[in-house]
JSON list of C-alpha atoms in Angstrom, two decimals:
[
{"chain": "H", "resi": 232, "resn": "MET", "atom": "CA", "xyz": [13.90, -6.95, -1.79]},
{"chain": "H", "resi": 233, "resn": "ALA", "atom": "CA", "xyz": [12.24, -3.82, -0.46]},
{"chain": "H", "resi": 234, "resn": "GLN", "atom": "CA", "xyz": [9.73, -1.80, -2.53]},
{"chain": "H", "resi": 235, "resn": "ILE", "atom": "CA", "xyz": [9.38, 2.00, -2.15]},
{"chain": "H", "resi": 236, "resn": "ASN", "atom": "CA", "xyz": [5.95, 3.33, -3.32]},
{"chain": "H", "resi": 237, "resn": "PRO", "atom": "CA", "xyz": [5.61, 7.22, -3.16]},
{"chain": "H", "resi": 238, "resn": "SER", "atom": "CA", "xyz": [2.20, 8.54, -2.31]},
{"chain": "H", "resi": 239, "resn": "ILE", "atom": "CA", "xyz": [0.77, 11.21, -4.64]},
{"chain": "H", "resi": 240, "resn": "LEU", "atom": "CA", "xyz": [-1.32, 12.39, -1.83]},
{"chain": "H", "resi": 241, "resn": "SER", "atom": "CA", "xyz": [1.63, 14.46, -0.74]},
{"chain": "H", "resi": 242, "resn": "ALA", "atom": "CA", "xyz": [2.25, 15.69, -4.31]},
{"chain": "H", "resi": 243, "resn": "ASP", "atom": "CA", "xyz": [1.23, 18.73, -5.91]},
{"chain": "H", "resi": 244, "resn": "PHE", "atom": "CA", "xyz": [-2.33, 18.18, -7.29]},
{"chain": "H", "resi": 245, "resn": "ALA", "atom": "CA", "xyz": [-1.89, 20.78, -9.82]},
{"chain": "H", "resi": 246, "resn": "ARG", "atom": "CA", "xyz": [1.17, 19.19, -11.31]},
{"chain": "H", "resi": 247, "resn": "LEU", "atom": "CA", "xyz": [0.35, 15.35, -10.93]},
{"chain": "H", "resi": 248, "resn": "ALA", "atom": "CA", "xyz": [1.95, 14.28, -14.15]},
{"chain": "H", "resi": 249, "resn": "GLU", "atom": "CA", "xyz": [5.31, 16.13, -13.35]},
{"chain": "H", "resi": 250, "resn": "GLU", "atom": "CA", "xyz": [5.12, 14.81, -9.86]},
{"chain": "H", "resi": 251, "resn": "ALA", "atom": "CA", "xyz": [4.57, 11.17, -10.93]},
{"chain": "H", "resi": 252, "resn": "LYS", "atom": "CA", "xyz": [7.79, 11.64, -13.18]},
{"chain": "H", "resi": 253, "resn": "ALA", "atom": "CA", "xyz": [9.61, 13.21, -10.21]},
{"chain": "H", "resi": 254, "resn": "VAL", "atom": "CA", "xyz": [10.03, 9.95, -8.48]},
{"chain": "H", "resi": 255, "resn": "ARG", "atom": "CA", "xyz": [11.61, 7.87, -11.15]},
{"chain": "H", "resi": 256, "resn": "GLY", "atom": "CA", "xyz": [13.01, 4.60, -9.74]},
{"chain": "H", "resi": 257, "resn": "ALA", "atom": "CA", "xyz": [10.27, 4.15, -7.48]},
{"chain": "H", "resi": 258, "resn": "ASP", "atom": "CA", "xyz": [8.63, 0.51, -7.64]},
{"chain": "H", "resi": 259, "resn": "TRP", "atom": "CA", "xyz": [5.10, 1.96, -7.69]},
{"chain": "H", "resi": 260, "resn": "LEU", "atom": "CA", "xyz": [3.31, 5.06, -7.65]},
{"chain": "H", "resi": 261, "resn": "HIS", "atom": "CA", "xyz": [0.81, 5.08, -4.71]},
{"chain": "H", "resi": 262, "resn": "VAL", "atom": "CA", "xyz": [-2.66, 6.42, -5.47]},
{"chain": "H", "resi": 263, "resn": "ASP", "atom": "CA", "xyz": [-4.96, 7.19, -2.67]},
{"chain": "H", "resi": 264, "resn": "VAL", "atom": "CA", "xyz": [-8.62, 7.17, -3.66]},
{"chain": "H", "resi": 265, "resn": "MET", "atom": "CA", "xyz": [-10.93, 8.65, -0.87]},
{"chain": "H", "resi": 266, "resn": "ASP", "atom": "CA", "xyz": [-14.76, 8.99, -1.27]},
{"chain": "H", "resi": 267, "resn": "ASN", "atom": "CA", "xyz": [-15.51, 11.43, 1.89]},
{"chain": "H", "resi": 268, "resn": "HIS", "atom": "CA", "xyz": [-17.58, 8.52, 3.14]},
{"chain": "H", "resi": 269, "resn": "PHE", "atom": "CA", "xyz": [-15.42, 5.57, 4.17]},
{"chain": "H", "resi": 270, "resn": "VAL", "atom": "CA", "xyz": [-12.67, 8.23, 5.35]},
{"chain": "H", "resi": 271, "resn": "PRO", "atom": "CA", "xyz": [-13.44, 11.96, 6.11]},
{"chain": "H", "resi": 272, "resn": "ASN", "atom": "CA", "xyz": [-11.51, 13.15, 3.07]},
{"chain": "H", "resi": 273, "resn": "LEU", "atom": "CA", "xyz": [-12.14, 13.47, -0.78]},
{"chain": "H", "resi": 274, "resn": "THR", "atom": "CA", "xyz": [-9.25, 12.99, -3.44]},
{"chain": "H", "resi": 275, "resn": "LEU", "atom": "CA", "xyz": [-9.44, 11.74, -6.80]},
{"chain": "H", "resi": 276, "resn": "GLY", "atom": "CA", "xyz": [-11.07, 8.96, -8.86]},
{"chain": "H", "resi": 277, "resn": "ILE", "atom": "CA", "xyz": [-11.00, 6.91, -11.97]},
{"chain": "H", "resi": 278, "resn": "PRO", "atom": "CA", "xyz": [-10.51, 9.76, -14.63]},
{"chain": "H", "resi": 279, "resn": "VAL", "atom": "CA", "xyz": [-7.36, 10.88, -12.74]},
{"chain": "H", "resi": 280, "resn": "VAL", "atom": "CA", "xyz": [-6.12, 7.37, -12.41]},
{"chain": "H", "resi": 281, "resn": "GLU", "atom": "CA", "xyz": [-6.59, 7.11, -16.24]},
{"chain": "H", "resi": 282, "resn": "SER", "atom": "CA", "xyz": [-4.57, 10.22, -16.85]},
{"chain": "H", "resi": 283, "resn": "LEU", "atom": "CA", "xyz": [-1.77, 9.10, -14.63]},
{"chain": "H", "resi": 284, "resn": "SER", "atom": "CA", "xyz": [-1.59, 5.74, -16.21]},
{"chain": "H", "resi": 285, "resn": "ARG", "atom": "CA", "xyz": [-0.79, 7.58, -19.41]},
{"chain": "H", "resi": 286, "resn": "ALA", "atom": "CA", "xyz": [1.58, 10.02, -17.77]},
{"chain": "H", "resi": 287, "resn": "THR", "atom": "CA", "xyz": [4.17, 7.65, -16.23]},
{"chain": "H", "resi": 288, "resn": "ASP", "atom": "CA", "xyz": [5.72, 4.22, -16.67]},
{"chain": "H", "resi": 289, "resn": "THR", "atom": "CA", "xyz": [5.87, 3.75, -13.09]},
{"chain": "H", "resi": 290, "resn": "PRO", "atom": "CA", "xyz": [2.93, 1.09, -12.25]},
{"chain": "H", "resi": 291, "resn": "LEU", "atom": "CA", "xyz": [-0.07, 2.35, -10.16]},
{"chain": "H", "resi": 292, "resn": "ASP", "atom": "CA", "xyz": [-0.78, 1.27, -6.72]},
{"chain": "H", "resi": 293, "resn": "CYS", "atom": "CA", "xyz": [-4.37, 2.25, -6.13]},
{"chain": "H", "resi": 294, "resn": "HIS", "atom": "CA", "xyz": [-5.53, 2.22, -2.58]},
{"chain": "H", "resi": 295, "resn": "LEU", "atom": "CA", "xyz": [-9.13, 2.35, -2.40]},
{"chain": "H", "resi": 296, "resn": "MET", "atom": "CA", "xyz": [-10.58, 4.14, 0.81]},
{"chain": "H", "resi": 297, "resn": "ILE", "atom": "CA", "xyz": [-13.97, 4.07, -0.43]},
{"chain": "H", "resi": 298, "resn": "GLU", "atom": "CA", "xyz": [-17.33, 2.44, 0.41]},
{"chain": "H", "resi": 299, "resn": "SER", "atom": "CA", "xyz": [-18.63, -0.28, -2.10]},
{"chain": "H", "resi": 300, "resn": "PRO", "atom": "CA", "xyz": [-15.22, -1.36, -3.35]},
{"chain": "H", "resi": 301, "resn": "ASP", "atom": "CA", "xyz": [-16.99, -4.68, -4.85]},
{"chain": "H", "resi": 302, "resn": "ARG", "atom": "CA", "xyz": [-18.63, -2.27, -7.38]},
{"chain": "H", "resi": 303, "resn": "TRP", "atom": "CA", "xyz": [-15.72, 0.02, -8.09]},
{"chain": "H", "resi": 304, "resn": "ALA", "atom": "CA", "xyz": [-12.60, -1.69, -7.71]},
{"chain": "H", "resi": 305, "resn": "PRO", "atom": "CA", "xyz": [-12.65, -3.56, -11.18]},
{"chain": "H", "resi": 306, "resn": "GLN", "atom": "CA", "xyz": [-12.87, -0.34, -12.81]},
{"chain": "H", "resi": 307, "resn": "TYR", "atom": "CA", "xyz": [-9.66, 0.73, -11.48]},
{"chain": "H", "resi": 308, "resn": "VAL", "atom": "CA", "xyz": [-8.00, -2.14, -13.03]},
{"chain": "H", "resi": 309, "resn": "GLU", "atom": "CA", "xyz": [-9.77, -0.92, -16.37]},
{"chain": "H", "resi": 310, "resn": "ALA", "atom": "CA", "xyz": [-8.43, 2.44, -15.75]},
{"chain": "H", "resi": 311, "resn": "GLY", "atom": "CA", "xyz": [-4.76, 1.33, -15.69]},
{"chain": "H", "resi": 312, "resn": "ALA", "atom": "CA", "xyz": [-4.10, 0.12, -12.13]},
{"chain": "H", "resi": 313, "resn": "GLY", "atom": "CA", "xyz": [-1.27, -2.43, -11.71]},
{"chain": "H", "resi": 314, "resn": "SER", "atom": "CA", "xyz": [-2.41, -3.10, -8.04]},
{"chain": "H", "resi": 315, "resn": "VAL", "atom": "CA", "xyz": [-5.80, -2.46, -6.26]},
{"chain": "H", "resi": 316, "resn": "THR", "atom": "CA", "xyz": [-6.27, -2.28, -2.86]},
{"chain": "H", "resi": 317, "resn": "PHE", "atom": "CA", "xyz": [-9.60, -2.65, -0.89]},
{"chain": "H", "resi": 318, "resn": "HIS", "atom": "CA", "xyz": [-10.39, -2.34, 2.65]},
{"chain": "H", "resi": 319, "resn": "ALA", "atom": "CA", "xyz": [-11.53, -5.36, 4.51]},
{"chain": "H", "resi": 320, "resn": "GLU", "atom": "CA", "xyz": [-13.90, -3.16, 6.47]},
{"chain": "H", "resi": 321, "resn": "ALA", "atom": "CA", "xyz": [-15.68, -2.03, 3.20]},
{"chain": "H", "resi": 322, "resn": "ALA", "atom": "CA", "xyz": [-15.69, -5.18, 1.13]},
{"chain": "H", "resi": 323, "resn": "ALA", "atom": "CA", "xyz": [-19.03, -7.37, 0.98]},
{"chain": "H", "resi": 324, "resn": "ALA", "atom": "CA", "xyz": [-17.19, -10.37, -0.60]},
{"chain": "H", "resi": 325, "resn": "PRO", "atom": "CA", "xyz": [-13.60, -9.95, -0.27]},
{"chain": "H", "resi": 326, "resn": "VAL", "atom": "CA", "xyz": [-12.62, -13.27, -1.86]},
{"chain": "H", "resi": 327, "resn": "ARG", "atom": "CA", "xyz": [-14.86, -12.86, -4.92]},
{"chain": "H", "resi": 328, "resn": "LEU", "atom": "CA", "xyz": [-13.47, -9.22, -5.18]},
{"chain": "H", "resi": 329, "resn": "ALA", "atom": "CA", "xyz": [-9.88, -10.45, -5.13]},
{"chain": "H", "resi": 330, "resn": "ARG", "atom": "CA", "xyz": [-10.41, -12.94, -7.68]},
{"chain": "H", "resi": 331, "resn": "GLU", "atom": "CA", "xyz": [-12.22, -10.40, -9.96]},
{"chain": "H", "resi": 332, "resn": "ILE", "atom": "CA", "xyz": [-9.31, -8.02, -9.67]},
{"chain": "H", "resi": 333, "resn": "ARG", "atom": "CA", "xyz": [-6.56, -10.69, -10.60]},
{"chain": "H", "resi": 334, "resn": "ALA", "atom": "CA", "xyz": [-8.72, -12.00, -13.48]},
{"chain": "H", "resi": 335, "resn": "LYS", "atom": "CA", "xyz": [-8.82, -8.49, -14.83]},
{"chain": "H", "resi": 336, "resn": "GLY", "atom": "CA", "xyz": [-4.93, -8.60, -14.79]},
{"chain": "H", "resi": 337, "resn": "ALA", "atom": "CA", "xyz": [-4.03, -6.70, -11.77]},
{"chain": "H", "resi": 338, "resn": "ARG", "atom": "CA", "xyz": [-2.71, -7.54, -8.23]},
{"chain": "H", "resi": 339, "resn": "ALA", "atom": "CA", "xyz": [-5.23, -7.96, -5.57]},
{"chain": "H", "resi": 340, "resn": "SER", "atom": "CA", "xyz": [-4.65, -6.31, -2.27]},
{"chain": "H", "resi": 341, "resn": "MET", "atom": "CA", "xyz": [-6.47, -6.05, 0.93]},
{"chain": "H", "resi": 342, "resn": "ALA", "atom": "CA", "xyz": [-6.22, -3.20, 3.71]},
{"chain": "H", "resi": 343, "resn": "LEU", "atom": "CA", "xyz": [-6.62, -3.12, 7.28]},
{"chain": "H", "resi": 344, "resn": "LYS", "atom": "CA", "xyz": [-7.33, -0.20, 9.57]},
{"chain": "H", "resi": 345, "resn": "PRO", "atom": "CA", "xyz": [-5.42, -0.11, 12.80]},
{"chain": "H", "resi": 346, "resn": "ALA", "atom": "CA", "xyz": [-8.16, -1.47, 14.96]},
{"chain": "H", "resi": 347, "resn": "THR", "atom": "CA", "xyz": [-8.92, -4.30, 12.44]},
{"chain": "H", "resi": 348, "resn": "PRO", "atom": "CA", "xyz": [-7.00, -7.46, 13.61]},
{"chain": "H", "resi": 349, "resn": "ILE", "atom": "CA", "xyz": [-5.45, -9.79, 10.95]},
{"chain": "H", "resi": 350, "resn": "GLU", "atom": "CA", "xyz": [-6.28, -13.01, 12.48]},
{"chain": "H", "resi": 351, "resn": "PRO", "atom": "CA", "xyz": [-9.84, -13.22, 11.27]},
{"chain": "H", "resi": 352, "resn": "TYR", "atom": "CA", "xyz": [-8.68, -13.01, 7.63]},
{"chain": "H", "resi": 353, "resn": "GLU", "atom": "CA", "xyz": [-6.03, -15.59, 7.80]},
{"chain": "H", "resi": 354, "resn": "ASP", "atom": "CA", "xyz": [-7.61, -18.07, 5.55]},
{"chain": "H", "resi": 355, "resn": "LEU", "atom": "CA", "xyz": [-8.16, -15.33, 2.95]},
{"chain": "H", "resi": 356, "resn": "LEU", "atom": "CA", "xyz": [-4.31, -14.63, 2.68]},
{"chain": "H", "resi": 357, "resn": "PRO", "atom": "CA", "xyz": [-4.05, -17.21, -0.48]},
{"chain": "H", "resi": 358, "resn": "GLU", "atom": "CA", "xyz": [-6.31, -15.12, -2.54]},
{"chain": "H", "resi": 359, "resn": "LEU", "atom": "CA", "xyz": [-4.09, -12.18, -2.17]},
{"chain": "H", "resi": 360, "resn": "ASP", "atom": "CA", "xyz": [-1.07, -10.69, -3.69]},
{"chain": "H", "resi": 361, "resn": "MET", "atom": "CA", "xyz": [-0.35, -8.02, -0.87]},
{"chain": "H", "resi": 362, "resn": "LEU", "atom": "CA", "xyz": [-1.64, -7.22, 2.59]},
{"chain": "H", "resi": 363, "resn": "LEU", "atom": "CA", "xyz": [-1.66, -3.70, 3.63]},
{"chain": "H", "resi": 364, "resn": "VAL", "atom": "CA", "xyz": [-1.35, -2.86, 7.40]},
{"chain": "H", "resi": 365, "resn": "MET", "atom": "CA", "xyz": [-2.25, 0.76, 7.89]},
{"chain": "H", "resi": 366, "resn": "THR", "atom": "CA", "xyz": [0.17, 2.55, 10.47]},
{"chain": "H", "resi": 367, "resn": "VAL", "atom": "CA", "xyz": [-2.14, 5.58, 10.60]},
{"chain": "H", "resi": 368, "resn": "GLU", "atom": "CA", "xyz": [-5.83, 6.17, 10.59]},
{"chain": "H", "resi": 369, "resn": "PRO", "atom": "CA", "xyz": [-6.55, 6.36, 6.81]},
{"chain": "H", "resi": 370, "resn": "GLY", "atom": "CA", "xyz": [-7.87, 9.68, 5.53]},
{"chain": "H", "resi": 371, "resn": "PHE", "atom": "CA", "xyz": [-5.16, 12.35, 5.55]},
{"chain": "H", "resi": 372, "resn": "GLY", "atom": "CA", "xyz": [-1.46, 12.34, 4.89]},
{"chain": "H", "resi": 373, "resn": "GLY", "atom": "CA", "xyz": [1.19, 13.63, 7.14]},
{"chain": "H", "resi": 374, "resn": "GLN", "atom": "CA", "xyz": [0.19, 11.63, 10.22]},
{"chain": "H", "resi": 375, "resn": "ALA", "atom": "CA", "xyz": [2.52, 10.28, 12.72]},
{"chain": "H", "resi": 376, "resn": "PHE", "atom": "CA", "xyz": [3.50, 6.66, 12.46]},
{"chain": "H", "resi": 377, "resn": "LEU", "atom": "CA", "xyz": [1.68, 4.53, 15.15]},
{"chain": "H", "resi": 378, "resn": "ASP", "atom": "CA", "xyz": [4.35, 2.27, 16.89]},
{"chain": "H", "resi": 379, "resn": "ILE", "atom": "CA", "xyz": [1.50, 0.21, 18.22]},
{"chain": "H", "resi": 380, "resn": "MET", "atom": "CA", "xyz": [1.17, -1.35, 14.77]},
{"chain": "H", "resi": 381, "resn": "LEU", "atom": "CA", "xyz": [4.54, -3.02, 14.98]},
{"chain": "H", "resi": 382, "resn": "PRO", "atom": "CA", "xyz": [3.11, -6.16, 16.69]},
{"chain": "H", "resi": 383, "resn": "LYS", "atom": "CA", "xyz": [0.36, -6.43, 14.20]},
{"chain": "H", "resi": 384, "resn": "ILE", "atom": "CA", "xyz": [3.05, -6.26, 11.38]},
{"chain": "H", "resi": 385, "resn": "ARG", "atom": "CA", "xyz": [4.87, -9.14, 12.91]},
{"chain": "H", "resi": 386, "resn": "ARG", "atom": "CA", "xyz": [1.90, -11.43, 13.50]},
{"chain": "H", "resi": 387, "resn": "THR", "atom": "CA", "xyz": [0.90, -10.81, 9.79]},
{"chain": "H", "resi": 388, "resn": "ARG", "atom": "CA", "xyz": [4.43, -11.73, 8.58]},
{"chain": "H", "resi": 389, "resn": "GLU", "atom": "CA", "xyz": [4.36, -14.68, 10.87]},
{"chain": "H", "resi": 390, "resn": "LEU", "atom": "CA", "xyz": [0.96, -15.85, 9.19]},
{"chain": "H", "resi": 391, "resn": "ILE", "atom": "CA", "xyz": [2.50, -15.33, 5.72]},
{"chain": "H", "resi": 392, "resn": "ASN", "atom": "CA", "xyz": [5.45, -17.41, 6.51]},
{"chain": "H", "resi": 393, "resn": "LYS", "atom": "CA", "xyz": [3.35, -20.05, 8.08]},
{"chain": "H", "resi": 394, "resn": "HIS", "atom": "CA", "xyz": [1.60, -20.65, 5.11]},
{"chain": "H", "resi": 395, "resn": "GLY", "atom": "CA", "xyz": [4.57, -20.38, 2.91]},
{"chain": "H", "resi": 396, "resn": "LEU", "atom": "CA", "xyz": [3.01, -17.41, 0.81]},
{"chain": "H", "resi": 397, "resn": "GLU", "atom": "CA", "xyz": [4.50, -15.11, -1.76]},
{"chain": "H", "resi": 398, "resn": "LEU", "atom": "CA", "xyz": [2.61, -12.32, -0.29]},
{"chain": "H", "resi": 399, "resn": "TRP", "atom": "CA", "xyz": [3.66, -8.76, -0.10]},
{"chain": "H", "resi": 400, "resn": "LEU", "atom": "CA", "xyz": [3.45, -6.78, 3.31]},
{"chain": "H", "resi": 401, "resn": "GLN", "atom": "CA", "xyz": [2.86, -3.07, 2.79]},
{"chain": "H", "resi": 402, "resn": "VAL", "atom": "CA", "xyz": [2.81, -0.44, 5.30]},
{"chain": "H", "resi": 403, "resn": "ASP", "atom": "CA", "xyz": [1.30, 2.79, 4.67]},
{"chain": "H", "resi": 404, "resn": "GLY", "atom": "CA", "xyz": [1.25, 6.03, 7.21]},
{"chain": "H", "resi": 405, "resn": "GLY", "atom": "CA", "xyz": [4.08, 7.96, 8.76]},
{"chain": "H", "resi": 406, "resn": "VAL", "atom": "CA", "xyz": [6.90, 5.93, 6.79]},
{"chain": "H", "resi": 407, "resn": "SER", "atom": "CA", "xyz": [10.14, 7.95, 6.72]},
{"chain": "H", "resi": 408, "resn": "GLU", "atom": "CA", "xyz": [13.73, 7.40, 7.56]},
{"chain": "H", "resi": 409, "resn": "SER", "atom": "CA", "xyz": [13.15, 7.29, 11.15]},
{"chain": "H", "resi": 410, "resn": "THR", "atom": "CA", "xyz": [10.47, 4.67, 10.94]},
{"chain": "H", "resi": 411, "resn": "ILE", "atom": "CA", "xyz": [11.10, 2.36, 7.82]},
{"chain": "H", "resi": 412, "resn": "GLU", "atom": "CA", "xyz": [13.72, 0.23, 9.67]},
{"chain": "H", "resi": 413, "resn": "ARG", "atom": "CA", "xyz": [11.36, -0.67, 12.25]},
{"chain": "H", "resi": 414, "resn": "CYS", "atom": "CA", "xyz": [8.60, -1.56, 9.75]},
{"chain": "H", "resi": 415, "resn": "ALA", "atom": "CA", "xyz": [11.24, -3.65, 7.95]},
{"chain": "H", "resi": 416, "resn": "GLU", "atom": "CA", "xyz": [12.39, -5.50, 10.99]},
{"chain": "H", "resi": 417, "resn": "ALA", "atom": "CA", "xyz": [8.74, -6.40, 11.85]},
{"chain": "H", "resi": 418, "resn": "GLY", "atom": "CA", "xyz": [8.22, -7.91, 8.55]},
{"chain": "H", "resi": 419, "resn": "ALA", "atom": "CA", "xyz": [7.07, -5.28, 5.89]},
{"chain": "H", "resi": 420, "resn": "ASP", "atom": "CA", "xyz": [8.76, -5.32, 2.52]},
{"chain": "H", "resi": 421, "resn": "VAL", "atom": "CA", "xyz": [6.49, -2.73, 0.72]},
{"chain": "H", "resi": 422, "resn": "PHE", "atom": "CA", "xyz": [6.61, 0.79, 1.90]},
{"chain": "H", "resi": 423, "resn": "VAL", "atom": "CA", "xyz": [4.36, 3.80, 1.04]},
{"chain": "H", "resi": 424, "resn": "ALA", "atom": "CA", "xyz": [6.05, 6.98, 1.70]},
{"chain": "H", "resi": 425, "resn": "GLY", "atom": "CA", "xyz": [4.39, 10.36, 1.13]},
{"chain": "H", "resi": 426, "resn": "SER", "atom": "CA", "xyz": [5.88, 13.45, 2.79]},
{"chain": "H", "resi": 427, "resn": "ALA", "atom": "CA", "xyz": [9.15, 11.61, 3.34]},
{"chain": "H", "resi": 428, "resn": "VAL", "atom": "CA", "xyz": [9.69, 11.48, -0.53]},
{"chain": "H", "resi": 429, "resn": "TYR", "atom": "CA", "xyz": [7.62, 14.44, -2.04]},
{"chain": "H", "resi": 430, "resn": "GLY", "atom": "CA", "xyz": [8.70, 16.81, 0.87]},
{"chain": "H", "resi": 431, "resn": "ALA", "atom": "CA", "xyz": [12.34, 16.04, 0.34]},
{"chain": "H", "resi": 432, "resn": "GLU", "atom": "CA", "xyz": [14.57, 18.25, -1.87]},
{"chain": "H", "resi": 433, "resn": "ASP", "atom": "CA", "xyz": [15.44, 15.39, -3.88]},
{"chain": "H", "resi": 434, "resn": "PRO", "atom": "CA", "xyz": [12.64, 12.80, -4.39]},
{"chain": "H", "resi": 435, "resn": "VAL", "atom": "CA", "xyz": [14.62, 10.37, -6.35]},
{"chain": "H", "resi": 436, "resn": "GLN", "atom": "CA", "xyz": [17.42, 10.43, -3.68]},
{"chain": "H", "resi": 437, "resn": "ALA", "atom": "CA", "xyz": [14.75, 9.97, -1.02]},
{"chain": "H", "resi": 438, "resn": "VAL", "atom": "CA", "xyz": [13.49, 6.79, -2.64]},
{"chain": "H", "resi": 439, "resn": "ARG", "atom": "CA", "xyz": [16.93, 5.43, -2.99]},
{"chain": "H", "resi": 440, "resn": "THR", "atom": "CA", "xyz": [17.80, 6.24, 0.64]},
{"chain": "H", "resi": 441, "resn": "LEU", "atom": "CA", "xyz": [14.61, 4.54, 1.93]},
{"chain": "H", "resi": 442, "resn": "ARG", "atom": "CA", "xyz": [15.04, 1.49, -0.08]},
{"chain": "H", "resi": 443, "resn": "GLU", "atom": "CA", "xyz": [18.64, 0.93, 1.20]},
{"chain": "H", "resi": 444, "resn": "GLN", "atom": "CA", "xyz": [17.62, 1.46, 4.73]},
{"chain": "H", "resi": 445, "resn": "ALA", "atom": "CA", "xyz": [14.89, -1.25, 4.33]},
{"chain": "H", "resi": 446, "resn": "ASP", "atom": "CA", "xyz": [17.14, -3.60, 2.29]},
{"chain": "H", "resi": 447, "resn": "ARG", "atom": "CA", "xyz": [19.67, -3.59, 4.92]},
{"chain": "H", "resi": 448, "resn": "THR", "atom": "CA", "xyz": [17.31, -4.18, 7.66]},
{"chain": "H", "resi": 449, "resn": "ILE", "atom": "CA", "xyz": [15.55, -6.93, 5.90]},
{"chain": "H", "resi": 450, "resn": "ALA", "atom": "CA", "xyz": [18.79, -8.53, 4.89]},
{"chain": "H", "resi": 451, "resn": "SER", "atom": "CA", "xyz": [19.31, -9.35, 8.67]},
{"chain": "H", "resi": 452, "resn": "ALA", "atom": "CA", "xyz": [15.77, -9.76, 9.84]},
{"chain": "H", "resi": 453, "resn": "PRO", "atom": "CA", "xyz": [14.90, -12.93, 11.36]},
{"chain": "H", "resi": 454, "resn": "TRP", "atom": "CA", "xyz": [11.70, -13.32, 9.40]},
{"chain": "H", "resi": 455, "resn": "ALA", "atom": "CA", "xyz": [13.57, -12.83, 6.38]},
{"chain": "H", "resi": 456, "resn": "CYS", "atom": "CA", "xyz": [16.31, -15.22, 7.17]},
{"chain": "H", "resi": 457, "resn": "ASN", "atom": "CA", "xyz": [13.74, -18.03, 8.08]},
{"chain": "H", "resi": 458, "resn": "HIS", "atom": "CA", "xyz": [11.75, -17.45, 4.95]}
]
C-alpha cells in the first residue's frame, strides 16, 4: 500500500549512480530539482536526470522546485522521469501542464508549500495522479517535520475520498521512523525520505522498515478502511 521514495538530495552527489542503486527495493527515486529562484538552493537539472534514468531501473520521481515549470516540466519527462511534480505556486496553467505531462507518458503531480491551502485546488484534483503536501519549507534537506501539516494532509485525503479519486498523496520533508506513522494515519500513502534512508547504515533495510511502518498504519487508518 505504501510507497517509499528515497530522496537523492541526501545522497552523495559525487556518487549518484551508486547511490541510486544503494536503495534497491524503493518504489521511486525522488529527484529534487531546484533553480535558486523559486527556492534558495541550486541542485541539478535535465542532464543529471538523463544520466540517472540510464543508471537505475528504479523510476524517477522528479520534484521541480523551479520557476516556469510550464516551460520545463515536459522536458523532464523526455529526460526519463516517470513522475513529474510542479508547484501550484509556480505554474501559470496547472491543468494544461498536468495534461501535457500525462500526454508525454508520465504521472502528473502538483505540490503545495506549507502555507498553500488545498481547498482552492479541489477542482483540479481529477487532472492529477499525485498531490504532494510539503511537510517542510522546500529548499533544503534535513529539516524537522512540521506537525502543523497533519491537518492539511487529512483535509487533502478527505477531498480525494470525497471525489472517489485514485490519487496518490505524497509527503516530503522530515519523514522518518518517528514521523511516518503520523503521516500515514493522516492520509499519506507515498513518502519521500532523505536522511532517514541515506543516513542509515543499511539504506535497503531503512526503506523496508519505513514501508512496514506505513503499511501497518494504513491498514488500520479510518481513511483507508472507508476508501
